Amino acid sequence: MAAARLHYIGPVPDTPTSLRSDLLPQPFAGWFGERGWSPRPHQLDLIEKAQAGRSALLIAPTGAGKTLAGFLPSLISLARRNRGRNAKAREGPHTLYISPLKALAVDIARNLATPIAEMDLAITIETRTGDTPQNRRRRQKENPPDILLTTAEQVALLISQGDAARFFSELEVVIVDELHALVTSKRGDLLSLGLARLRQHAPGLRTVGLSATVAHPQDLCAYLVGQGQPDIARADLIEVTGGAKPDITILKSDARVPWSGHMTRWALGDIYALIKAHRTSLVFVNTRSQAEMLFHELWRINEDTLPIALHHGSLDTAQRRKVEAAMAQNRLRAVVCTSTLDLGIDWGDVDLVIHVGAPKGASRLAQRIGRSNHRMDEPSKAVLVPSNRFEVLECQAALDGSYLGHQDTPPIRDGGLDVLAQHVLGMAVAAPFDAVALYDEIVSAYPYRALDWETFERVVDFVATGGYALRAYERYAKIRRRKDGLWRMSHPSIAQQYRLNIGTIVEVPYLTVRLVSKRGKSPARGGRVLGQVEEYFVNTLAPGDTFLFSGEVLRLEGVRDNEVLVTRSKTNEPKIPYYGGSKFPLTTYLAAGVRAMLADPEARAMLPAQVREWIDLQGERSRLPTRTELLVETFPRGKRHYLVAYPFEGRLAHQTLGMLITRRLERMGLHPIGYIASDYALAVWGLGDYTAAFAGPERTMADLFCEDLLGDDLDEWLAQSILMKRTFRACAEIAQLIERRHPGKEKTGRQVTVSTDLVYDVLRSHEPDHILLRATWSDAATGLLDIRRLGDMLARVKSHIVHQPLTRISPLAVPIMLEIGKEIVHGEASEALLQEAADLLVSEAMGSAAGSAAESAGGSAARGSEAGSEGMGSESVGSEVAG
């Protein structure tokens, strides 16, 4: 059954609103009138939907009043209900608001407080996130607010409580903000299961989804309601189009765009000038490492002492809240931030978004630039600052996509079995459950609508025993079946362990960073917590080393328990922490856009002169791939032979392709030494002559890049792959087979890794069809290995592989070649060496022995370590390192 659809083209006339003014009672109508406002038609539509008991999805551009539209029906209902109400305590909240970000929940609470206070409404509103203190959480259970703003993880925690049925008995509506950001991940799987349980506790429950960027709206409409009910197969769709077109430009600078690198130091002066020229700027970056570096460098050149702040997920909660409050009060000129401020944050005085680095997706770009001029009828303004030459192409493709209205958010995936296992355990924690009833509830959740009974039984068996290969170990027995057939917890301690390990966000292990004072030879105890840093990064440091964190240069004094003890340092040569899981893959849409641009002379004419000349020279020295071709270049350099391919399918797919290609080359006797992958290209180097080996007719590049790479080659590699073990570890933690946190103690990352690696080896040997191995393979297809996308690429280029033999490096190969053998080093001597190596490569590619020729063809490599910084990941397949 299709969703009912209301479609508006903006700007919206006032006449329909006036005819429906009866929908807006006092004091709401007066509040709008006092400000000279009229409610927008979609805001009134949601009131009508609420009165009819209908669920709805509202898709509207930034600044269209989505948030107010979502809450208006609840505010009206609560104002009527609470007027003159007796002092009878509420059992639970009337409205549950779910946000993908803690910062967004806090921001919404702050913004809602204003109209509630101005209309003198007797309505209470509170937030509950992972940062909420325990005493406040207890008070919220005893004296619940009318409106509770929370996250998907907190919903899972609340429904696992024994009194969940009572607490949610008065719940009337769930509002899910930025719905598109939740539904395509495992957090969306967890939330869908939570919504299914909430519908059991509150049978008349309505759901409202809010979103600005949606590629598959009908899927989202289905996600919002329980499946298996023919009369309400989907929520109603209200879609608002129009609004001012965004004003997006790519930075125009006199500085030379680097060939390689991801830190964007070349544009620091331009970024600072943009901040000075605007009231308030959000400076978005793609990684926390970039955020730390850029913030540090901006303050180094901040001659005007502009108030510039830093915001990312590893900083201490108090520091993040301080930045958010200062931004809301217009006390900052700029905030350097990551995805923590992507969604919905409403700071009306932000007049510029600076996006440093390529956005990696058209939808992500639209979301981020929407933080600027957060009003529907005013254009959002953004400047894209590419880090290197390939990113110029990507930024242009994203800009074109934004103006054309393209959305590249992925479709909703099938629900994860590891998430399902966690939910099954949570339901046993809440109360003993009947398997058949729980199955019927679970398949009403959209991501699990196709779950078969046999798989569900295996998931329950896994929670009860760990599976066939692990059932002899008592610690894996989390639930037991009672004589009456109901499943219950095997021990009361399971409940606490479950709640400590709830959620689907699995990151590399963290240690707390604490700023201490130095007394004698030993650091003092106590001191301010700055945030958290990866355990992996700390393991690379020795006492006395310095690193950049929380915008400061810190000196490592030591590690005590799970805390990194640091003091302030004055050195200017710090290391930058490594942050796992913080790089976005290039979307399929943008990859296609870059390929199309390379093949289209008219599209290339839009590029900066130095980039356009670089690409034109590629056409002269080698060739440019068409939209459907896979270009593979081979050439000698020094004592090595190189193979460079340009699939433009993203770093994850390229890394997997590199490992499979090098294994096949090894079997061919061509002695590969290593490979390196970026978002755009893959380079393999070795001792064998790749040009001669694939000259045909006996063997061609089609034999190397064929679809059967994903057969035996893939299976053989996955058997020992570290990446596969990392994927399994994440699934094992989500399914709570391996628990990171225990009451009073926490396992180190190494302990968790050792545990999961042992279990992985046991299961592969003795139970290869284990439910967690199925979950791992499913994740590998779209996650760290991106096997599904790689398979699509190999099918696409079949019969379209072009082998271009060369006598020297091509211009297009320079960026990926600069990444080979790189190390992040500091100091003038090392910068000079990097510059010398870059100039040599450029001179070879441009066909000149002099650096001046390279300059005329588009400039030498970026100054300093930019030429070889932040490689996209390489993996050696031999003991030799290419020079």
Tab-separated table of C-alpha atoms in Angstrom, residues 229-604:
chain	number	residue	atom	x	y	z
A	229	GLN	CA	-0.562	-4.538	8.853
A	230	PRO	CA	-2.043	-4.089	5.350
A	231	ASP	CA	-4.029	-0.980	6.280
A	232	ILE	CA	-0.953	0.944	7.449
A	233	ALA	CA	1.943	-0.493	5.458
A	234	ARG	CA	3.631	2.912	5.349
A	235	ALA	CA	3.533	6.244	7.113
A	236	ASP	CA	2.092	9.176	5.163
A	237	LEU	CA	4.624	11.238	3.230
A	238	ILE	CA	4.662	15.031	3.413
A	239	GLU	CA	7.316	16.432	1.102
A	240	VAL	CA	8.226	20.110	0.860
A	241	THR	CA	10.389	21.269	-2.008
A	242	GLY	CA	11.712	24.680	-2.883
A	243	GLY	CA	13.621	27.098	-0.739
A	244	ALA	CA	16.663	29.062	-1.825
A	245	LYS	CA	19.346	27.224	-3.799
A	246	PRO	CA	22.606	26.919	-1.858
A	247	ASP	CA	25.555	29.140	-2.750
A	248	ILE	CA	28.454	26.679	-3.014
A	249	THR	CA	31.874	27.437	-4.432
A	250	ILE	CA	35.237	25.716	-4.578
A	251	LEU	CA	38.043	27.741	-3.034
A	252	LYS	CA	39.848	29.904	-5.557
A	253	SER	CA	43.390	30.461	-4.391
A	254	ASP	CA	46.729	31.611	-5.734
A	255	ALA	CA	48.364	28.755	-3.828
A	256	ARG	CA	49.192	25.546	-5.684
A	257	VAL	CA	46.911	22.588	-5.025
A	258	PRO	CA	49.001	19.649	-3.713
A	259	TRP	CA	49.310	16.419	-5.636
A	260	SER	CA	48.724	14.321	-2.542
A	261	GLY	CA	47.953	14.534	1.165
A	262	HIS	CA	44.852	15.102	3.287
A	263	MET	CA	45.715	17.803	5.819
A	264	THR	CA	45.054	20.853	3.564
A	265	ARG	CA	47.856	22.965	5.032
A	266	TRP	CA	48.217	24.662	1.632
A	267	ALA	CA	44.966	26.590	2.185
A	268	LEU	CA	45.376	27.695	5.818
A	269	GLY	CA	45.719	31.379	4.935
A	270	ASP	CA	42.642	31.264	2.720
A	271	ILE	CA	40.582	29.468	5.402
A	272	TYR	CA	41.597	32.061	7.993
A	273	ALA	CA	40.671	34.889	5.587
A	274	LEU	CA	37.220	33.339	5.071
A	275	ILE	CA	36.675	33.151	8.837
A	276	LYS	CA	37.664	36.815	9.211
A	277	ALA	CA	35.278	37.857	6.439
A	278	HIS	CA	32.170	36.247	8.013
A	279	ARG	CA	30.260	36.491	11.276
A	280	THR	CA	30.312	32.835	12.256
A	281	SER	CA	31.754	29.864	10.381
A	282	LEU	CA	31.542	26.114	10.832
A	283	VAL	CA	34.726	24.484	9.529
A	284	PHE	CA	33.889	20.842	8.764
A	285	VAL	CA	36.574	18.183	8.351
A	286	ASN	CA	36.242	14.434	7.782
A	287	THR	CA	38.479	13.119	10.578
A	288	ARG	CA	39.321	14.036	14.150
A	289	SER	CA	43.001	14.041	13.220
A	290	GLN	CA	42.283	16.777	10.682
A	291	ALA	CA	40.254	18.684	13.268
A	292	GLU	CA	43.113	18.717	15.776
A	293	MET	CA	45.686	19.746	13.177
A	294	LEU	CA	43.561	22.458	11.567
A	295	PHE	CA	42.517	23.965	14.911
A	296	HIS	CA	46.151	24.056	16.064
A	297	GLU	CA	47.346	25.643	12.814
A	298	LEU	CA	44.555	28.241	12.746
A	299	TRP	CA	45.481	29.404	16.230
A	300	ARG	CA	49.128	29.553	15.173
A	301	ILE	CA	48.255	32.170	12.534
A	302	ASN	CA	45.386	33.785	14.481
A	303	GLU	CA	46.918	37.268	14.662
A	304	ASP	CA	43.522	38.823	15.394
A	305	THR	CA	42.891	36.385	18.300
A	306	LEU	CA	39.500	35.472	16.859
A	307	PRO	CA	37.505	33.153	19.147
A	308	ILE	CA	37.912	29.808	17.332
A	309	ALA	CA	36.815	26.573	19.041
A	310	LEU	CA	37.178	22.821	18.496
A	311	HIS	CA	34.430	20.160	18.617
A	312	HIS	CA	34.749	16.408	18.025
A	313	GLY	CA	33.562	13.189	19.643
A	314	SER	CA	36.726	12.407	21.614
A	315	LEU	CA	36.696	15.641	23.609
A	316	ASP	CA	35.346	15.670	27.138
A	317	THR	CA	31.588	16.176	27.405
A	318	ALA	CA	31.916	19.352	29.471
A	319	GLN	CA	34.202	20.899	26.857
A	320	ARG	CA	31.806	20.039	24.008
A	321	ARG	CA	28.841	21.505	25.884
A	322	LYS	CA	30.827	24.681	26.601
A	323	VAL	CA	31.532	25.101	22.877
A	324	GLU	CA	27.882	24.470	21.974
A	325	ALA	CA	26.694	27.039	24.521
A	326	ALA	CA	29.195	29.639	23.285
A	327	MET	CA	28.066	29.037	19.712
A	328	ALA	CA	24.400	29.414	20.659
A	329	GLN	CA	25.274	32.741	22.346
A	330	ASN	CA	27.153	33.974	19.243
A	331	ARG	CA	30.433	34.289	21.155
A	332	LEU	CA	32.518	32.370	18.574
A	333	ARG	CA	33.735	33.287	15.105
A	334	ALA	CA	34.406	29.692	14.062
A	335	VAL	CA	34.200	26.076	15.215
A	336	VAL	CA	36.419	23.391	13.689
A	337	CYS	CA	34.253	20.267	13.839
A	338	THR	CA	33.610	16.754	12.564
A	339	SER	CA	30.343	14.881	12.000
A	340	THR	CA	29.382	15.624	15.631
A	341	LEU	CA	27.763	18.834	14.325
A	342	ASP	CA	26.487	17.469	11.001
A	343	LEU	CA	22.831	17.155	11.770
A	344	GLY	CA	20.094	19.587	12.642
A	345	ILE	CA	22.016	21.929	14.948
A	346	ASP	CA	20.153	25.234	14.613
A	347	TRP	CA	22.533	28.164	14.935
A	348	GLY	CA	20.890	30.898	12.898
A	349	ASP	CA	23.918	33.209	12.922
A	350	VAL	CA	26.189	30.754	11.097
A	351	ASP	CA	26.654	32.455	7.733
A	352	LEU	CA	29.343	30.219	6.223
A	353	VAL	CA	30.252	26.546	6.124
A	354	ILE	CA	33.845	25.797	5.129
A	355	HIS	CA	34.250	22.171	4.115
A	356	VAL	CA	37.908	21.173	4.343
A	357	GLY	CA	38.575	18.066	2.279
A	358	ALA	CA	36.204	16.433	-0.167
A	359	PRO	CA	32.736	15.667	1.289
A	360	LYS	CA	32.699	12.014	0.051
A	361	GLY	CA	28.974	12.245	-0.682
A	362	ALA	CA	26.440	14.681	-2.165
A	363	SER	CA	23.922	14.021	0.637
A	364	ARG	CA	26.566	14.575	3.300
A	365	LEU	CA	27.507	17.872	1.687
A	366	ALA	CA	23.861	18.988	1.558
A	367	GLN	CA	23.479	18.103	5.229
A	368	ARG	CA	26.547	20.047	6.291
A	369	ILE	CA	25.962	23.182	4.256
A	370	GLY	CA	22.453	23.286	5.715
A	371	ARG	CA	24.019	24.431	8.984
A	372	SER	CA	24.609	27.821	7.294
A	373	ASN	CA	21.812	30.425	7.174
A	374	HIS	CA	19.418	27.988	8.801
A	375	ARG	CA	16.390	29.618	7.132
A	376	MET	CA	14.376	28.194	4.249
A	377	ASP	CA	14.209	31.367	2.161
A	378	GLU	CA	17.897	32.324	2.457
A	379	PRO	CA	20.652	30.454	0.609
A	380	SER	CA	23.096	28.400	2.604
A	381	LYS	CA	26.641	29.472	1.809
A	382	ALA	CA	29.553	27.071	1.640
A	383	VAL	CA	33.128	26.957	0.372
A	384	LEU	CA	34.745	23.612	-0.461
A	385	VAL	CA	38.482	23.349	0.173
A	386	PRO	CA	39.974	20.272	-1.550
A	387	SER	CA	43.074	18.747	0.017
A	388	ASN	CA	44.651	17.575	-3.234
A	389	ARG	CA	44.107	17.479	-6.989
A	390	PHE	CA	41.862	14.436	-7.118
A	391	GLU	CA	39.709	16.026	-4.420
A	392	VAL	CA	39.194	19.027	-6.708
A	393	LEU	CA	37.406	16.639	-9.098
A	394	GLU	CA	35.397	15.154	-6.259
A	395	CYS	CA	34.402	18.570	-4.918
A	396	GLN	CA	33.232	19.615	-8.383
A	397	ALA	CA	31.167	16.409	-8.696
A	398	ALA	CA	29.639	17.027	-5.244
A	399	LEU	CA	28.893	20.638	-6.148
A	400	ASP	CA	27.175	19.569	-9.385
A	401	GLY	CA	25.209	16.925	-7.489
A	402	SER	CA	24.105	19.434	-4.860
A	403	TYR	CA	22.764	21.867	-7.444
A	404	LEU	CA	21.022	19.045	-9.314
A	405	GLY	CA	19.452	17.775	-6.089
A	406	HIS	CA	21.052	14.330	-6.178
A	407	GLN	CA	20.869	12.180	-3.033
A	408	ASP	CA	23.278	9.312	-2.480
A	409	THR	CA	22.272	7.982	0.922
A	410	PRO	CA	22.268	4.168	0.706
A	411	PRO	CA	19.007	2.174	0.908
A	412	ILE	CA	17.934	0.529	4.161
A	413	ARG	CA	19.797	-2.739	4.589
A	414	ASP	CA	18.578	-6.008	6.119
A	415	GLY	CA	18.859	-5.979	9.883
A	416	GLY	CA	22.099	-7.247	11.411
A	417	LEU	CA	22.012	-10.592	13.200
A	418	ASP	CA	24.506	-9.334	15.808
A	419	VAL	CA	22.138	-6.470	16.640
A	420	LEU	CA	19.259	-8.939	16.833
A	421	ALA	CA	21.214	-11.092	19.296
A	422	GLN	CA	21.795	-8.054	21.512
A	423	HIS	CA	18.086	-7.219	21.404
A	424	VAL	CA	17.028	-10.780	22.258
A	425	LEU	CA	19.253	-10.639	25.323
A	426	GLY	CA	17.811	-7.251	26.254
A	427	MET	CA	14.265	-8.590	26.104
A	428	ALA	CA	15.237	-11.425	28.463
A	429	VAL	CA	16.743	-8.820	30.793
A	430	ALA	CA	13.444	-6.920	30.781
A	431	ALA	CA	11.261	-9.976	31.464
A	432	PRO	CA	10.979	-13.660	30.486
A	433	PHE	CA	9.828	-13.878	26.879
A	434	ASP	CA	7.936	-16.294	24.657
A	435	ALA	CA	9.948	-17.005	21.502
A	436	VAL	CA	6.965	-17.028	19.132
A	437	ALA	CA	5.603	-13.740	20.462
A	438	LEU	CA	9.038	-12.122	20.283
A	439	TYR	CA	9.521	-13.354	16.716
A	440	ASP	CA	6.195	-11.826	15.642
A	441	GLU	CA	7.253	-8.547	17.256
A	442	ILE	CA	10.693	-8.544	15.598
A	443	VAL	CA	9.439	-9.183	12.056
A	444	SER	CA	7.166	-6.146	12.441
A	445	ALA	CA	10.385	-4.059	12.357
A	446	TYR	CA	11.100	-3.053	8.758
A	447	PRO	CA	14.780	-4.166	8.584
A	448	TYR	CA	13.783	-7.622	9.943
A	449	ARG	CA	10.580	-8.105	7.965
A	450	ALA	CA	12.135	-10.966	5.941
A	451	LEU	CA	13.706	-12.767	8.933
A	452	ASP	CA	12.830	-16.465	8.788
A	453	TRP	CA	11.979	-18.546	11.848
A	454	GLU	CA	14.981	-20.853	11.495
A	455	THR	CA	17.448	-17.944	11.597
A	456	PHE	CA	15.616	-16.446	14.573
A	457	GLU	CA	15.835	-19.777	16.407
A	458	ARG	CA	19.565	-19.904	15.727
A	459	VAL	CA	19.977	-16.382	17.122
A	460	VAL	CA	18.110	-17.385	20.301
A	461	ASP	CA	20.263	-20.509	20.547
A	462	PHE	CA	23.381	-18.360	20.149
A	463	VAL	CA	22.320	-16.120	23.047
A	464	ALA	CA	21.551	-19.220	25.113
A	465	THR	CA	24.711	-21.218	24.369
A	466	GLY	CA	27.124	-19.268	22.173
A	467	GLY	CA	26.419	-21.752	19.371
A	468	TYR	CA	27.345	-25.376	18.800
A	469	ALA	CA	31.120	-24.847	19.009
A	470	LEU	CA	30.933	-22.839	22.262
A	471	ARG	CA	28.087	-24.478	24.164
A	472	ALA	CA	30.515	-26.302	26.477
A	473	TYR	CA	31.559	-22.949	28.003
A	474	GLU	CA	29.205	-21.731	30.710
A	475	ARG	CA	30.104	-18.059	30.295
A	476	TYR	CA	28.403	-17.956	26.891
A	477	ALA	CA	25.071	-19.142	28.313
A	478	LYS	CA	23.211	-15.837	28.776
A	479	ILE	CA	19.614	-17.093	28.811
A	480	ARG	CA	17.851	-20.330	29.819
A	481	ARG	CA	14.485	-21.822	28.979
A	482	ARG	CA	12.097	-22.306	31.873
A	483	LYS	CA	9.731	-25.233	32.266
A	484	ASP	CA	6.846	-23.077	31.054
A	485	GLY	CA	8.726	-22.461	27.803
A	486	LEU	CA	9.672	-18.831	28.500
A	487	TRP	CA	13.268	-17.658	28.167
A	488	ARG	CA	14.890	-15.847	31.094
A	489	MET	CA	18.312	-14.542	32.119
A	490	SER	CA	20.643	-17.294	33.293
A	491	HIS	CA	21.916	-15.120	36.183
A	492	PRO	CA	20.956	-11.688	37.602
A	493	SER	CA	24.463	-10.340	36.867
A	494	ILE	CA	23.703	-10.670	33.144
A	495	ALA	CA	21.456	-7.589	33.369
A	496	GLN	CA	24.244	-5.283	34.527
A	497	GLN	CA	26.702	-6.632	31.969
A	498	TYR	CA	24.131	-6.199	29.200
A	499	ARG	CA	23.455	-2.565	30.106
A	500	LEU	CA	27.159	-1.736	30.338
A	501	ASN	CA	27.749	-3.066	26.802
A	502	ILE	CA	24.603	-1.903	25.029
A	503	GLY	CA	24.751	-0.217	21.633
A	504	THR	CA	26.168	-0.767	18.154
A	505	ILE	CA	28.945	1.828	17.943
A	506	VAL	CA	32.198	-0.127	18.138
A	507	GLU	CA	35.352	1.935	17.919
A	508	VAL	CA	38.959	1.192	18.631
A	509	PRO	CA	39.734	1.113	22.375
A	510	TYR	CA	40.120	4.455	24.125
A	511	LEU	CA	42.111	5.695	27.105
A	512	THR	CA	41.193	8.800	29.096
A	513	VAL	CA	43.562	11.764	28.720
A	514	ARG	CA	44.104	13.616	32.004
A	515	LEU	CA	46.067	16.863	32.331
A	516	VAL	CA	48.237	16.700	35.468
A	517	SER	CA	50.958	18.795	37.089
A	518	LYS	CA	54.511	17.506	37.390
A	519	ARG	CA	55.896	17.161	40.921
A	520	GLY	CA	59.445	15.968	40.927
A	521	LYS	CA	59.892	12.933	38.699
A	522	SER	CA	56.341	11.624	39.046
A	523	PRO	CA	53.122	13.153	37.700
A	524	ALA	CA	50.603	14.168	40.338
A	525	ARG	CA	47.188	12.538	40.595
A	526	GLY	CA	43.966	14.324	39.785
A	527	GLY	CA	43.718	17.029	37.148
A	528	ARG	CA	41.261	17.890	34.400
A	529	VAL	CA	40.022	15.259	31.932
A	530	LEU	CA	40.568	16.449	28.345
A	531	GLY	CA	38.862	13.555	26.546
A	532	GLN	CA	39.824	10.166	25.151
A	533	VAL	CA	42.460	8.979	22.696
A	534	GLU	CA	42.933	5.637	20.950
A	535	GLU	CA	44.862	2.991	22.870
A	536	TYR	CA	46.621	2.113	19.600
A	537	PHE	CA	48.070	5.617	19.341
A	538	VAL	CA	49.250	5.654	22.963
A	539	ASN	CA	51.090	2.387	22.348
A	540	THR	CA	53.225	4.178	19.740
A	541	LEU	CA	54.406	6.788	22.266
A	542	ALA	CA	57.137	6.787	24.887
A	543	PRO	CA	57.244	9.018	27.987
A	544	GLY	CA	58.431	12.446	26.917
A	545	ASP	CA	56.825	12.276	23.454
A	546	THR	CA	54.477	15.108	22.532
A	547	PHE	CA	51.168	14.964	20.709
A	548	LEU	CA	48.335	17.241	19.678
A	549	PHE	CA	45.000	16.818	21.455
A	550	SER	CA	42.143	19.054	22.558
A	551	GLY	CA	43.837	21.893	20.693
A	552	GLU	CA	46.961	21.725	22.867
A	553	VAL	CA	50.448	20.257	22.515
A	554	LEU	CA	50.756	17.714	25.321
A	555	ARG	CA	53.696	15.749	26.747
A	556	LEU	CA	53.184	12.117	27.734
A	557	GLU	CA	54.215	11.528	31.338
A	558	GLY	CA	52.938	7.995	31.686
A	559	VAL	CA	49.934	5.648	31.660
A	560	ARG	CA	48.234	4.711	34.911
A	561	ASP	CA	45.379	2.185	34.834
A	562	ASN	CA	43.226	3.363	31.890
A	563	GLU	CA	44.422	6.964	32.006
A	564	VAL	CA	47.021	8.779	29.920
A	565	LEU	CA	48.753	11.328	32.150
A	566	VAL	CA	49.948	14.418	30.302
A	567	THR	CA	51.390	17.862	30.938
A	568	ARG	CA	51.440	20.907	28.677
A	569	SER	CA	54.363	21.218	26.272
A	570	LYS	CA	55.700	24.161	24.279
A	571	THR	CA	57.130	22.146	21.407
A	572	ASN	CA	55.850	22.853	17.918
A	573	GLU	CA	56.437	19.357	16.520
A	574	PRO	CA	53.714	17.143	18.000
A	575	LYS	CA	52.319	13.919	16.672
A	576	ILE	CA	48.632	13.808	15.755
A	577	PRO	CA	46.472	11.056	17.283
A	578	TYR	CA	45.210	8.305	15.021
A	579	TYR	CA	41.415	8.011	15.081
A	580	GLY	CA	39.937	4.727	13.882
A	581	GLY	CA	36.732	4.588	11.907
A	582	SER	CA	36.679	8.272	11.096
A	583	LYS	CA	37.219	8.317	7.304
A	584	PHE	CA	34.217	8.252	4.989
A	585	PRO	CA	34.300	6.128	1.826
A	586	LEU	CA	33.661	7.797	-1.515
A	587	THR	CA	30.012	7.277	-2.478
A	588	THR	CA	29.118	5.433	-5.660
A	589	TYR	CA	27.412	8.552	-7.007
A	590	LEU	CA	30.467	10.781	-6.582
A	591	ALA	CA	32.748	8.069	-8.009
A	592	ALA	CA	30.609	8.016	-11.146
A	593	GLY	CA	30.708	11.824	-11.229
A	594	VAL	CA	34.508	11.882	-11.160
A	595	ARG	CA	34.738	9.277	-13.951
A	596	ALA	CA	32.287	11.272	-16.046
A	597	MET	CA	34.277	14.462	-15.532
A	598	LEU	CA	37.520	12.850	-16.693
A	599	ALA	CA	35.782	11.692	-19.868
A	600	ASP	CA	34.026	15.007	-20.642
A	601	PRO	CA	36.108	17.964	-21.937
A	602	GLU	CA	33.256	20.413	-21.241
A	603	ALA	CA	33.031	19.299	-17.597
A	604	ARG	CA	36.814	19.588	-17.214
